[in-house]
Amino acid sequence: MRAARLIKMVLLLQSRPSMTAAELARELEVSERTVARDVLSLSEAGVPVYADRGRAGGYRLIGGYRTRLTGLGRSEAEALFLSGVPSALREMGLADAASAARLKVSAALLPELRDAATGVAQRFHLDAPAWYQEPETPALLPEIADAVWDDRRITARYLRKDTEVERELEPYGLVLKAGVWYLAARTEGDYRVYRVDRFTAVAAAERASASGAQPTGSEAAGPEAAGPEAANERFTRDATFDLPAFWAERAAQFARSILREQVVLRLSANGVRQLPYVTERAAAREAIARAQSEDGPDEQGRLTVTLAVESADVAYAQLLALGPEGEILAPPELRTRFTTAAHRTAALYA
């Protein structure tokens, strides 16, 4: 275990100019004291690890030292091949590059590990789209992916409801969610999310400034006034931007923002189990937990919950799936719709 940690430390220092004790401790999941002991052990073993003192100090390798401890074990090789998402790579136009990379990695592996790719492919497959959907690859996805890879500003036209707007974007990352592609981009100093299939045109930005500010004066006159170097200008990526963390936060915000109305319903024990599967799962679980902690089930074992929903129409479509396991108590208009639906259903089976 310690030997593996020492190897990982050397590889980390080899891949970066310098790392602080805190950064190494976080990466290696140990204490800073353990980092100091490991550095001493590496030095005693002949690995030239140098400690820079002071507030801005850290550890680094000196003399252009390069380790040859880069061989992959079986589990590492299998994890590497598992990390690819074939459909996503294909849609971004990277299928050929990914195939070539896999071949190169396979050729570099020890003979007894070269079956790792086949073994993983036979055991695991990621099917990203949701059920009952025929996903379509957005026509502009490859161009947007190229801009993401190159940190290149783009000028994009985007459909927002029924209006087409133009934005200058710094494309930071792409997210594939349930078969739908989203772009995380910075514009006017703020990070936003765009559905890729709503882009109608994408081109290299013809005017931009290093700070991302809006052009003024002669710069606003057009690309000729801004100078030829402005075309295809790259932006400086914020090193602190964390795409998975950003997406998780925005997804949670979106889920909360669309739940603007409330429905009160009384559920049977079976209805309590079914509710998270017919409506927004987090909202359903939150409503059930709150009701159980405050009042609990009544004498008949039924639980009254207050559920956040997107709208009365959406709630009607979703909660009909509960059938007799849920009774709408409020709002009155929604209860009336369910009463009418119940009478119509009963008439069909009379």
mmCIF file of C-alpha atoms in Angstrom:
data_model
loop_
_atom_site.group_PDB
_atom_site.id
_atom_site.type_symbol
_atom_site.label_atom_id
_atom_site.label_comp_id
_atom_site.label_asym_id
_atom_site.label_seq_id
_atom_site.Cartn_x
_atom_site.Cartn_y
_atom_site.Cartn_z
ATOM 1 C CA MET A 1 0.000 0.000 0.000
ATOM 2 C CA ARG A 2 2.785 2.443 0.951
ATOM 3 C CA ALA A 3 4.833 1.480 -2.115
ATOM 4 C CA ALA A 4 1.866 2.255 -4.366
ATOM 5 C CA ARG A 5 1.447 5.611 -2.622
ATOM 6 C CA LEU A 6 5.119 6.490 -3.129
ATOM 7 C CA ILE A 7 4.862 5.640 -6.826
ATOM 8 C CA LYS A 8 1.751 7.779 -7.144
ATOM 9 C CA MET A 9 3.543 10.670 -5.432
ATOM 10 C CA VAL A 10 6.428 10.484 -7.894
ATOM 11 C CA LEU A 11 4.021 10.393 -10.852
ATOM 12 C CA LEU A 12 2.102 13.394 -9.478
ATOM 13 C CA LEU A 13 5.292 15.417 -9.069
ATOM 14 C CA GLN A 14 6.429 14.318 -12.522
ATOM 15 C CA SER A 15 3.234 15.626 -14.097
ATOM 16 C CA ARG A 16 3.274 19.057 -12.390
ATOM 17 C CA PRO A 17 5.948 21.719 -11.833
ATOM 18 C CA SER A 18 5.346 21.812 -8.077
ATOM 19 C CA MET A 19 2.825 20.666 -5.466
ATOM 20 C CA THR A 20 2.279 21.807 -1.904
ATOM 21 C CA ALA A 21 2.102 19.380 0.992
ATOM 22 C CA ALA A 22 -1.635 20.101 1.273
ATOM 23 C CA GLU A 23 -2.209 19.292 -2.412
ATOM 24 C CA LEU A 24 -0.261 16.040 -2.162
ATOM 25 C CA ALA A 25 -2.087 15.090 1.028
ATOM 26 C CA ARG A 26 -5.431 15.665 -0.693
ATOM 27 C CA GLU A 27 -4.473 13.669 -3.787
ATOM 28 C CA LEU A 28 -3.005 10.793 -1.778
ATOM 29 C CA GLU A 29 -5.684 10.919 0.951
ATOM 30 C CA VAL A 30 -3.148 11.070 3.781
ATOM 31 C CA SER A 31 -1.988 13.685 6.287
ATOM 32 C CA GLU A 32 0.640 16.307 5.525
ATOM 33 C CA ARG A 33 2.868 14.637 8.115
ATOM 34 C CA THR A 34 2.678 11.407 6.125
ATOM 35 C CA VAL A 35 3.577 13.348 2.981
ATOM 36 C CA ALA A 36 6.698 14.697 4.691
ATOM 37 C CA ARG A 37 7.724 11.170 5.770
ATOM 38 C CA ASP A 38 7.123 9.820 2.247
ATOM 39 C CA VAL A 39 9.221 12.606 0.700
ATOM 40 C CA LEU A 40 12.058 11.739 3.059
ATOM 41 C CA SER A 41 11.783 8.064 2.052
ATOM 42 C CA LEU A 42 11.910 8.982 -1.637
ATOM 43 C CA SER A 43 14.993 11.143 -1.085
ATOM 44 C CA GLU A 44 16.726 8.306 0.758
ATOM 45 C CA ALA A 45 15.877 6.012 -2.181
ATOM 46 C CA GLY A 46 17.596 8.389 -4.614
ATOM 47 C CA VAL A 47 14.552 10.173 -6.046
ATOM 48 C CA PRO A 48 15.517 13.884 -6.285
ATOM 49 C CA VAL A 49 12.567 15.492 -4.486
ATOM 50 C CA TYR A 50 13.297 19.078 -3.508
ATOM 51 C CA ALA A 51 11.327 21.115 -0.941
ATOM 52 C CA ASP A 52 10.841 24.832 -1.585
ATOM 53 C CA ARG A 53 10.427 26.659 1.710
ATOM 54 C CA GLY A 54 8.091 29.550 2.424
ATOM 55 C CA ARG A 55 4.419 30.353 1.956
ATOM 56 C CA ALA A 56 4.519 29.677 -1.802
ATOM 57 C CA GLY A 57 6.739 26.636 -1.403
ATOM 58 C CA GLY A 58 6.091 23.018 -2.191
ATOM 59 C CA TYR A 59 7.706 19.843 -3.456
ATOM 60 C CA ARG A 60 9.143 19.313 -6.915
ATOM 61 C CA LEU A 61 11.428 16.980 -8.842
ATOM 62 C CA ILE A 62 14.752 18.445 -9.944
ATOM 63 C CA GLY A 63 17.129 17.779 -12.789
ATOM 64 C CA GLY A 64 14.420 16.754 -15.276
ATOM 65 C CA TYR A 65 13.969 13.493 -13.384
ATOM 66 C CA ARG A 66 11.624 11.036 -15.102
ATOM 67 C CA THR A 67 10.507 7.753 -13.626
ATOM 68 C CA ARG A 68 9.943 4.633 -15.683
ATOM 69 C CA LEU A 69 7.365 3.343 -13.232
ATOM 70 C CA THR A 70 4.583 3.866 -15.756
ATOM 71 C CA GLY A 71 3.529 0.276 -16.390
ATOM 72 C CA LEU A 72 -0.171 -0.490 -15.941
ATOM 73 C CA GLY A 73 -1.558 -3.287 -13.829
ATOM 74 C CA ARG A 74 -4.568 -5.305 -14.983
ATOM 75 C CA SER A 75 -7.122 -3.363 -12.916
ATOM 76 C CA GLU A 76 -5.616 -0.047 -14.094
ATOM 77 C CA ALA A 77 -5.712 -1.117 -17.745
ATOM 78 C CA GLU A 78 -9.312 -2.325 -17.438
ATOM 79 C CA ALA A 79 -10.348 0.924 -15.748
ATOM 80 C CA LEU A 80 -8.698 2.882 -18.569
ATOM 81 C CA PHE A 81 -10.661 1.042 -21.261
ATOM 82 C CA LEU A 82 -13.851 1.284 -19.206
ATOM 83 C CA SER A 83 -13.558 5.080 -19.010
ATOM 84 C CA GLY A 84 -14.449 5.609 -22.662
ATOM 85 C CA VAL A 85 -18.048 6.231 -23.729
ATOM 86 C CA PRO A 86 -18.161 5.039 -27.362
ATOM 87 C CA SER A 87 -21.387 6.800 -28.333
ATOM 88 C CA ALA A 88 -20.247 10.118 -26.854
ATOM 89 C CA LEU A 89 -16.860 9.919 -28.575
ATOM 90 C CA ARG A 90 -18.538 9.103 -31.865
ATOM 91 C CA GLU A 91 -20.949 12.051 -31.597
ATOM 92 C CA MET A 92 -18.100 14.478 -30.818
ATOM 93 C CA GLY A 93 -16.133 13.238 -33.829
ATOM 94 C CA LEU A 94 -13.445 11.597 -31.699
ATOM 95 C CA ALA A 95 -14.105 7.925 -32.454
ATOM 96 C CA ASP A 96 -11.043 7.522 -34.708
ATOM 97 C CA ALA A 97 -8.744 9.275 -32.239
ATOM 98 C CA ALA A 98 -10.048 7.147 -29.374
ATOM 99 C CA SER A 99 -9.600 3.956 -31.397
ATOM 100 C CA ALA A 100 -6.012 4.881 -32.231
ATOM 101 C CA ALA A 101 -5.293 5.677 -28.588
ATOM 102 C CA ARG A 102 -6.687 2.333 -27.445
ATOM 103 C CA LEU A 103 -4.529 0.527 -29.993
ATOM 104 C CA LYS A 104 -1.426 2.376 -28.805
ATOM 105 C CA VAL A 105 -2.186 1.596 -25.162
ATOM 106 C CA SER A 106 -2.833 -2.051 -26.000
ATOM 107 C CA ALA A 107 0.455 -2.294 -27.894
ATOM 108 C CA ALA A 108 2.327 -0.804 -24.931
ATOM 109 C CA LEU A 109 0.854 -3.235 -22.395
ATOM 110 C CA LEU A 110 2.528 -6.400 -21.292
ATOM 111 C CA PRO A 111 1.365 -9.420 -23.350
ATOM 112 C CA GLU A 112 -0.610 -10.879 -20.439
ATOM 113 C CA LEU A 113 -2.622 -7.614 -20.142
ATOM 114 C CA ARG A 114 -3.538 -7.082 -23.782
ATOM 115 C CA ASP A 115 -6.899 -8.782 -23.409
ATOM 116 C CA ALA A 116 -8.037 -6.022 -20.988
ATOM 117 C CA ALA A 117 -9.951 -4.081 -23.656
ATOM 118 C CA THR A 118 -11.851 -7.164 -24.843
ATOM 119 C CA GLY A 119 -12.580 -8.289 -21.308
ATOM 120 C CA VAL A 120 -14.061 -4.946 -20.321
ATOM 121 C CA ALA A 121 -16.122 -4.615 -23.505
ATOM 122 C CA GLN A 122 -17.658 -8.043 -22.860
ATOM 123 C CA ARG A 123 -18.666 -7.104 -19.315
ATOM 124 C CA PHE A 124 -19.670 -3.426 -19.280
ATOM 125 C CA HIS A 125 -21.545 -1.114 -21.623
ATOM 126 C CA LEU A 126 -22.883 2.401 -20.980
ATOM 127 C CA ASP A 127 -26.203 3.172 -22.675
ATOM 128 C CA ALA A 128 -26.564 6.896 -21.960
ATOM 129 C CA PRO A 129 -29.987 7.768 -23.485
ATOM 130 C CA ALA A 130 -33.166 7.295 -21.485
ATOM 131 C CA TRP A 131 -35.738 4.629 -22.364
ATOM 132 C CA TYR A 132 -38.294 5.244 -25.113
ATOM 133 C CA GLN A 133 -36.167 7.910 -26.791
ATOM 134 C CA GLU A 134 -34.398 7.935 -30.122
ATOM 135 C CA PRO A 135 -31.485 10.304 -29.483
ATOM 136 C CA GLU A 136 -30.306 12.561 -32.279
ATOM 137 C CA THR A 137 -26.765 13.870 -32.490
ATOM 138 C CA PRO A 138 -26.820 17.709 -32.574
ATOM 139 C CA ALA A 139 -25.435 18.837 -35.927
ATOM 140 C CA LEU A 140 -23.082 21.406 -34.358
ATOM 141 C CA LEU A 141 -21.728 19.150 -31.595
ATOM 142 C CA PRO A 142 -18.368 18.365 -33.306
ATOM 143 C CA GLU A 143 -17.665 22.084 -33.860
ATOM 144 C CA ILE A 144 -18.530 22.916 -30.265
ATOM 145 C CA ALA A 145 -16.414 20.013 -29.006
ATOM 146 C CA ASP A 146 -13.448 21.328 -31.017
ATOM 147 C CA ALA A 147 -13.860 24.746 -29.398
ATOM 148 C CA VAL A 148 -14.013 23.132 -25.943
ATOM 149 C CA TRP A 149 -10.794 21.217 -26.582
ATOM 150 C CA ASP A 150 -8.983 24.297 -27.930
ATOM 151 C CA ASP A 151 -10.292 26.816 -25.343
ATOM 152 C CA ARG A 152 -11.504 28.872 -28.293
ATOM 153 C CA ARG A 153 -14.146 31.583 -28.048
ATOM 154 C CA ILE A 154 -17.173 31.123 -30.263
ATOM 155 C CA THR A 155 -20.006 33.299 -31.483
ATOM 156 C CA ALA A 156 -23.170 31.236 -31.348
ATOM 157 C CA ARG A 157 -26.781 31.664 -32.334
ATOM 158 C CA TYR A 158 -29.149 29.963 -29.919
ATOM 159 C CA LEU A 159 -32.902 29.346 -29.781
ATOM 160 C CA ARG A 160 -34.353 30.622 -26.516
ATOM 161 C CA LYS A 161 -38.018 29.713 -26.565
ATOM 162 C CA ASP A 162 -39.220 31.229 -29.869
ATOM 163 C CA THR A 163 -36.441 33.805 -30.164
ATOM 164 C CA GLU A 164 -33.007 33.368 -31.706
ATOM 165 C CA VAL A 165 -30.265 35.192 -29.803
ATOM 166 C CA GLU A 166 -26.550 35.624 -30.423
ATOM 167 C CA ARG A 167 -23.962 35.142 -27.707
ATOM 168 C CA GLU A 168 -20.188 35.196 -27.506
ATOM 169 C CA LEU A 169 -19.210 32.199 -25.382
ATOM 170 C CA GLU A 170 -16.170 30.712 -23.734
ATOM 171 C CA PRO A 171 -17.015 26.975 -23.979
ATOM 172 C CA TYR A 172 -15.757 25.243 -20.840
ATOM 173 C CA GLY A 173 -17.197 21.742 -21.029
ATOM 174 C CA LEU A 174 -19.758 19.333 -22.456
ATOM 175 C CA VAL A 175 -22.155 17.175 -20.426
ATOM 176 C CA LEU A 176 -24.180 14.228 -21.740
ATOM 177 C CA LYS A 177 -27.318 13.823 -19.615
ATOM 178 C CA ALA A 178 -29.830 11.089 -20.480
ATOM 179 C CA GLY A 179 -28.954 11.303 -24.176
ATOM 180 C CA VAL A 180 -29.047 15.125 -24.308
ATOM 181 C CA TRP A 181 -25.885 17.213 -24.755
ATOM 182 C CA TYR A 182 -25.353 20.407 -22.746
ATOM 183 C CA LEU A 183 -22.619 23.034 -22.993
ATOM 184 C CA ALA A 184 -21.245 24.771 -19.901
ATOM 185 C CA ALA A 185 -19.927 28.142 -21.041
ATOM 186 C CA ARG A 186 -18.898 31.489 -19.625
ATOM 187 C CA THR A 187 -20.451 34.635 -21.026
ATOM 188 C CA GLU A 188 -20.322 38.166 -19.645
ATOM 189 C CA GLY A 189 -18.417 36.839 -16.620
ATOM 190 C CA ASP A 190 -21.075 34.281 -15.662
ATOM 191 C CA TYR A 191 -21.234 30.507 -16.196
ATOM 192 C CA ARG A 192 -24.376 29.228 -17.913
ATOM 193 C CA VAL A 193 -25.737 26.012 -19.407
ATOM 194 C CA TYR A 194 -27.015 25.637 -22.980
ATOM 195 C CA ARG A 195 -28.666 22.713 -24.757
ATOM 196 C CA VAL A 196 -26.472 21.891 -27.735
ATOM 197 C CA ASP A 197 -29.418 20.914 -29.950
ATOM 198 C CA ARG A 198 -30.728 24.495 -29.684
ATOM 199 C CA PHE A 199 -27.663 26.027 -31.319
ATOM 200 C CA THR A 200 -28.399 27.094 -34.876
ATOM 201 C CA ALA A 201 -24.963 28.467 -35.828
ATOM 202 C CA VAL A 202 -21.468 28.412 -34.359
ATOM 203 C CA ALA A 203 -18.403 30.316 -35.574
ATOM 204 C CA ALA A 204 -15.031 31.335 -34.200
ATOM 205 C CA ALA A 205 -15.418 34.570 -32.279
ATOM 206 C CA GLU A 206 -14.153 37.484 -34.359
ATOM 207 C CA ARG A 207 -13.837 39.966 -31.549
ATOM 208 C CA ALA A 208 -12.810 39.360 -27.972
ATOM 209 C CA SER A 209 -10.539 40.691 -25.298
ATOM 210 C CA ALA A 210 -8.269 38.768 -22.979
ATOM 211 C CA SER A 211 -10.411 39.695 -19.981
ATOM 212 C CA GLY A 212 -13.657 38.645 -21.655
ATOM 213 C CA ALA A 213 -15.045 42.222 -21.458
ATOM 214 C CA GLN A 214 -17.293 43.619 -24.150
ATOM 215 C CA PRO A 215 -15.394 45.502 -26.901
ATOM 216 C CA THR A 216 -15.557 49.271 -27.000
ATOM 217 C CA GLY A 217 -14.383 52.026 -29.294
ATOM 218 C CA SER A 218 -12.569 50.809 -32.387
ATOM 219 C CA GLU A 219 -12.940 47.198 -31.262
ATOM 220 C CA ALA A 220 -16.715 47.466 -31.663
ATOM 221 C CA ALA A 221 -16.351 48.412 -35.330
ATOM 222 C CA GLY A 222 -15.785 44.817 -36.376
ATOM 223 C CA PRO A 223 -13.035 42.227 -36.865
ATOM 224 C CA GLU A 224 -11.065 44.481 -39.187
ATOM 225 C CA ALA A 225 -10.815 47.178 -36.500
ATOM 226 C CA ALA A 226 -9.940 44.654 -33.798
ATOM 227 C CA GLY A 227 -7.076 43.259 -35.862
ATOM 228 C CA PRO A 228 -6.527 39.870 -37.542
ATOM 229 C CA GLU A 229 -5.130 38.348 -34.348
ATOM 230 C CA ALA A 230 -8.598 38.644 -32.752
ATOM 231 C CA ALA A 231 -10.004 35.913 -35.010
ATOM 232 C CA ASN A 232 -10.013 32.446 -33.456
ATOM 233 C CA GLU A 233 -8.842 33.983 -30.173
ATOM 234 C CA ARG A 234 -8.463 31.587 -27.297
ATOM 235 C CA PHE A 235 -9.577 32.373 -23.782
ATOM 236 C CA THR A 236 -7.717 31.740 -20.554
ATOM 237 C CA ARG A 237 -9.477 28.942 -18.727
ATOM 238 C CA ASP A 238 -10.249 29.443 -15.048
ATOM 239 C CA ALA A 239 -8.122 26.757 -13.386
ATOM 240 C CA THR A 240 -10.555 26.525 -10.464
ATOM 241 C CA PHE A 241 -13.527 25.592 -12.663
ATOM 242 C CA ASP A 242 -14.764 22.103 -11.758
ATOM 243 C CA LEU A 243 -17.164 20.797 -14.416
ATOM 244 C CA PRO A 244 -18.694 17.890 -12.391
ATOM 245 C CA ALA A 245 -19.240 20.142 -9.349
ATOM 246 C CA PHE A 246 -20.667 22.939 -11.510
ATOM 247 C CA TRP A 247 -23.049 20.560 -13.267
ATOM 248 C CA ALA A 248 -24.230 18.985 -9.997
ATOM 249 C CA GLU A 249 -24.972 22.429 -8.546
ATOM 250 C CA ARG A 250 -26.795 23.697 -11.642
ATOM 251 C CA ALA A 251 -28.779 20.467 -12.004
ATOM 252 C CA ALA A 252 -29.944 20.770 -8.392
ATOM 253 C CA GLN A 253 -30.818 24.447 -8.923
ATOM 254 C CA PHE A 254 -32.781 23.591 -12.061
ATOM 255 C CA ALA A 255 -34.710 20.824 -10.328
ATOM 256 C CA ARG A 256 -35.665 23.198 -7.503
ATOM 257 C CA SER A 257 -36.477 26.122 -9.772
ATOM 258 C CA ILE A 258 -39.107 24.316 -11.834
ATOM 259 C CA LEU A 259 -41.025 23.048 -8.785
ATOM 260 C CA ARG A 260 -43.091 26.208 -8.287
ATOM 261 C CA GLU A 261 -46.425 24.785 -7.054
ATOM 262 C CA GLN A 262 -47.576 22.429 -4.299
ATOM 263 C CA VAL A 263 -50.009 19.537 -4.155
ATOM 264 C CA VAL A 264 -51.374 17.944 -0.997
ATOM 265 C CA LEU A 265 -52.203 14.259 -1.326
ATOM 266 C CA ARG A 266 -52.988 11.328 0.942
ATOM 267 C CA LEU A 267 -51.092 8.155 0.136
ATOM 268 C CA SER A 268 -51.555 4.511 1.011
ATOM 269 C CA ALA A 269 -48.477 2.572 2.090
ATOM 270 C CA ASN A 270 -48.139 1.376 -1.505
ATOM 271 C CA GLY A 271 -48.577 4.947 -2.751
ATOM 272 C CA VAL A 272 -45.706 6.070 -0.519
ATOM 273 C CA ARG A 273 -43.488 3.477 -2.200
ATOM 274 C CA GLN A 274 -44.651 4.450 -5.697
ATOM 275 C CA LEU A 275 -44.464 8.258 -5.418
ATOM 276 C CA PRO A 276 -40.690 8.617 -6.074
ATOM 277 C CA TYR A 277 -41.131 6.650 -9.313
ATOM 278 C CA VAL A 278 -43.940 8.744 -10.795
ATOM 279 C CA THR A 279 -42.747 12.282 -9.986
ATOM 280 C CA GLU A 280 -39.503 14.172 -9.307
ATOM 281 C CA ARG A 281 -37.635 11.740 -7.076
ATOM 282 C CA ALA A 282 -35.828 14.139 -4.742
ATOM 283 C CA ALA A 283 -38.981 16.217 -4.179
ATOM 284 C CA ALA A 284 -41.020 13.074 -3.472
ATOM 285 C CA ARG A 285 -38.533 11.707 -0.964
ATOM 286 C CA GLU A 286 -38.262 15.074 0.750
ATOM 287 C CA ALA A 287 -42.066 15.345 1.038
ATOM 288 C CA ILE A 288 -42.385 11.813 2.416
ATOM 289 C CA ALA A 289 -39.583 12.288 4.959
ATOM 290 C CA ARG A 290 -41.090 15.585 6.148
ATOM 291 C CA ALA A 291 -44.573 14.081 6.529
ATOM 292 C CA GLN A 292 -43.264 11.025 8.377
ATOM 293 C CA SER A 293 -41.269 13.156 10.830
ATOM 294 C CA GLU A 294 -44.073 15.676 11.483
ATOM 295 C CA ASP A 295 -47.396 13.815 11.627
ATOM 296 C CA GLY A 296 -46.794 10.267 10.467
ATOM 297 C CA PRO A 297 -49.495 7.932 9.041
ATOM 298 C CA ASP A 298 -53.118 8.205 10.177
ATOM 299 C CA GLU A 299 -55.234 5.401 11.688
ATOM 300 C CA GLN A 300 -55.671 3.781 8.256
ATOM 301 C CA GLY A 301 -51.921 3.881 7.623
ATOM 302 C CA ARG A 302 -52.228 6.681 5.047
ATOM 303 C CA LEU A 303 -49.672 9.478 4.887
ATOM 304 C CA THR A 304 -50.566 13.072 3.952
ATOM 305 C CA VAL A 305 -47.737 14.782 2.086
ATOM 306 C CA THR A 306 -47.201 18.229 0.584
ATOM 307 C CA LEU A 307 -45.416 17.704 -2.708
ATOM 308 C CA ALA A 308 -43.574 20.348 -4.761
ATOM 309 C CA VAL A 309 -44.521 20.060 -8.443
ATOM 310 C CA GLU A 310 -43.764 21.895 -11.650
ATOM 311 C CA SER A 311 -47.408 22.763 -12.395
ATOM 312 C CA ALA A 312 -50.937 21.457 -11.930
ATOM 313 C CA ASP A 313 -50.899 20.016 -15.461
ATOM 314 C CA VAL A 314 -47.638 18.143 -14.869
ATOM 315 C CA ALA A 315 -48.886 16.912 -11.480
ATOM 316 C CA TYR A 316 -52.092 15.665 -13.097
ATOM 317 C CA ALA A 317 -50.189 13.697 -15.738
ATOM 318 C CA GLN A 318 -47.740 12.226 -13.212
ATOM 319 C CA LEU A 319 -49.978 11.473 -10.233
ATOM 320 C CA LEU A 320 -52.633 9.701 -12.307
ATOM 321 C CA ALA A 321 -50.173 6.811 -12.310
ATOM 322 C CA LEU A 322 -50.842 6.296 -8.589
ATOM 323 C CA GLY A 323 -54.425 5.308 -9.295
ATOM 324 C CA PRO A 324 -56.300 4.459 -6.068
ATOM 325 C CA GLU A 325 -53.064 4.592 -4.039
ATOM 326 C CA GLY A 326 -53.166 8.410 -3.849
ATOM 327 C CA GLU A 327 -55.941 10.935 -3.131
ATOM 328 C CA ILE A 328 -55.555 14.591 -4.114
ATOM 329 C CA LEU A 329 -56.635 16.907 -1.287
ATOM 330 C CA ALA A 330 -55.482 20.284 -2.654
ATOM 331 C CA PRO A 331 -55.625 22.434 -4.681
ATOM 332 C CA PRO A 332 -59.404 22.071 -5.225
ATOM 333 C CA GLU A 333 -59.137 22.501 -9.007
ATOM 334 C CA LEU A 334 -56.750 19.571 -9.276
ATOM 335 C CA ARG A 335 -58.935 17.428 -7.009
ATOM 336 C CA THR A 336 -61.868 18.173 -9.322
ATOM 337 C CA ARG A 337 -59.856 17.011 -12.343
ATOM 338 C CA PHE A 338 -58.988 13.754 -10.573
ATOM 339 C CA THR A 339 -62.617 13.258 -9.525
ATOM 340 C CA THR A 340 -63.720 13.659 -13.134
ATOM 341 C CA ALA A 341 -61.023 11.262 -14.321
ATOM 342 C CA ALA A 342 -62.052 8.698 -11.685
ATOM 343 C CA HIS A 343 -65.713 8.870 -12.789
ATOM 344 C CA ARG A 344 -64.764 8.510 -16.438
ATOM 345 C CA THR A 345 -62.540 5.540 -15.648
ATOM 346 C CA ALA A 346 -65.275 3.895 -13.557
ATOM 347 C CA ALA A 347 -67.756 4.400 -16.404
ATOM 348 C CA LEU A 348 -65.447 2.605 -18.809
ATOM 349 C CA TYR A 349 -65.374 -0.445 -16.543
ATOM 350 C CA ALA A 350 -69.001 -0.322 -15.407
#
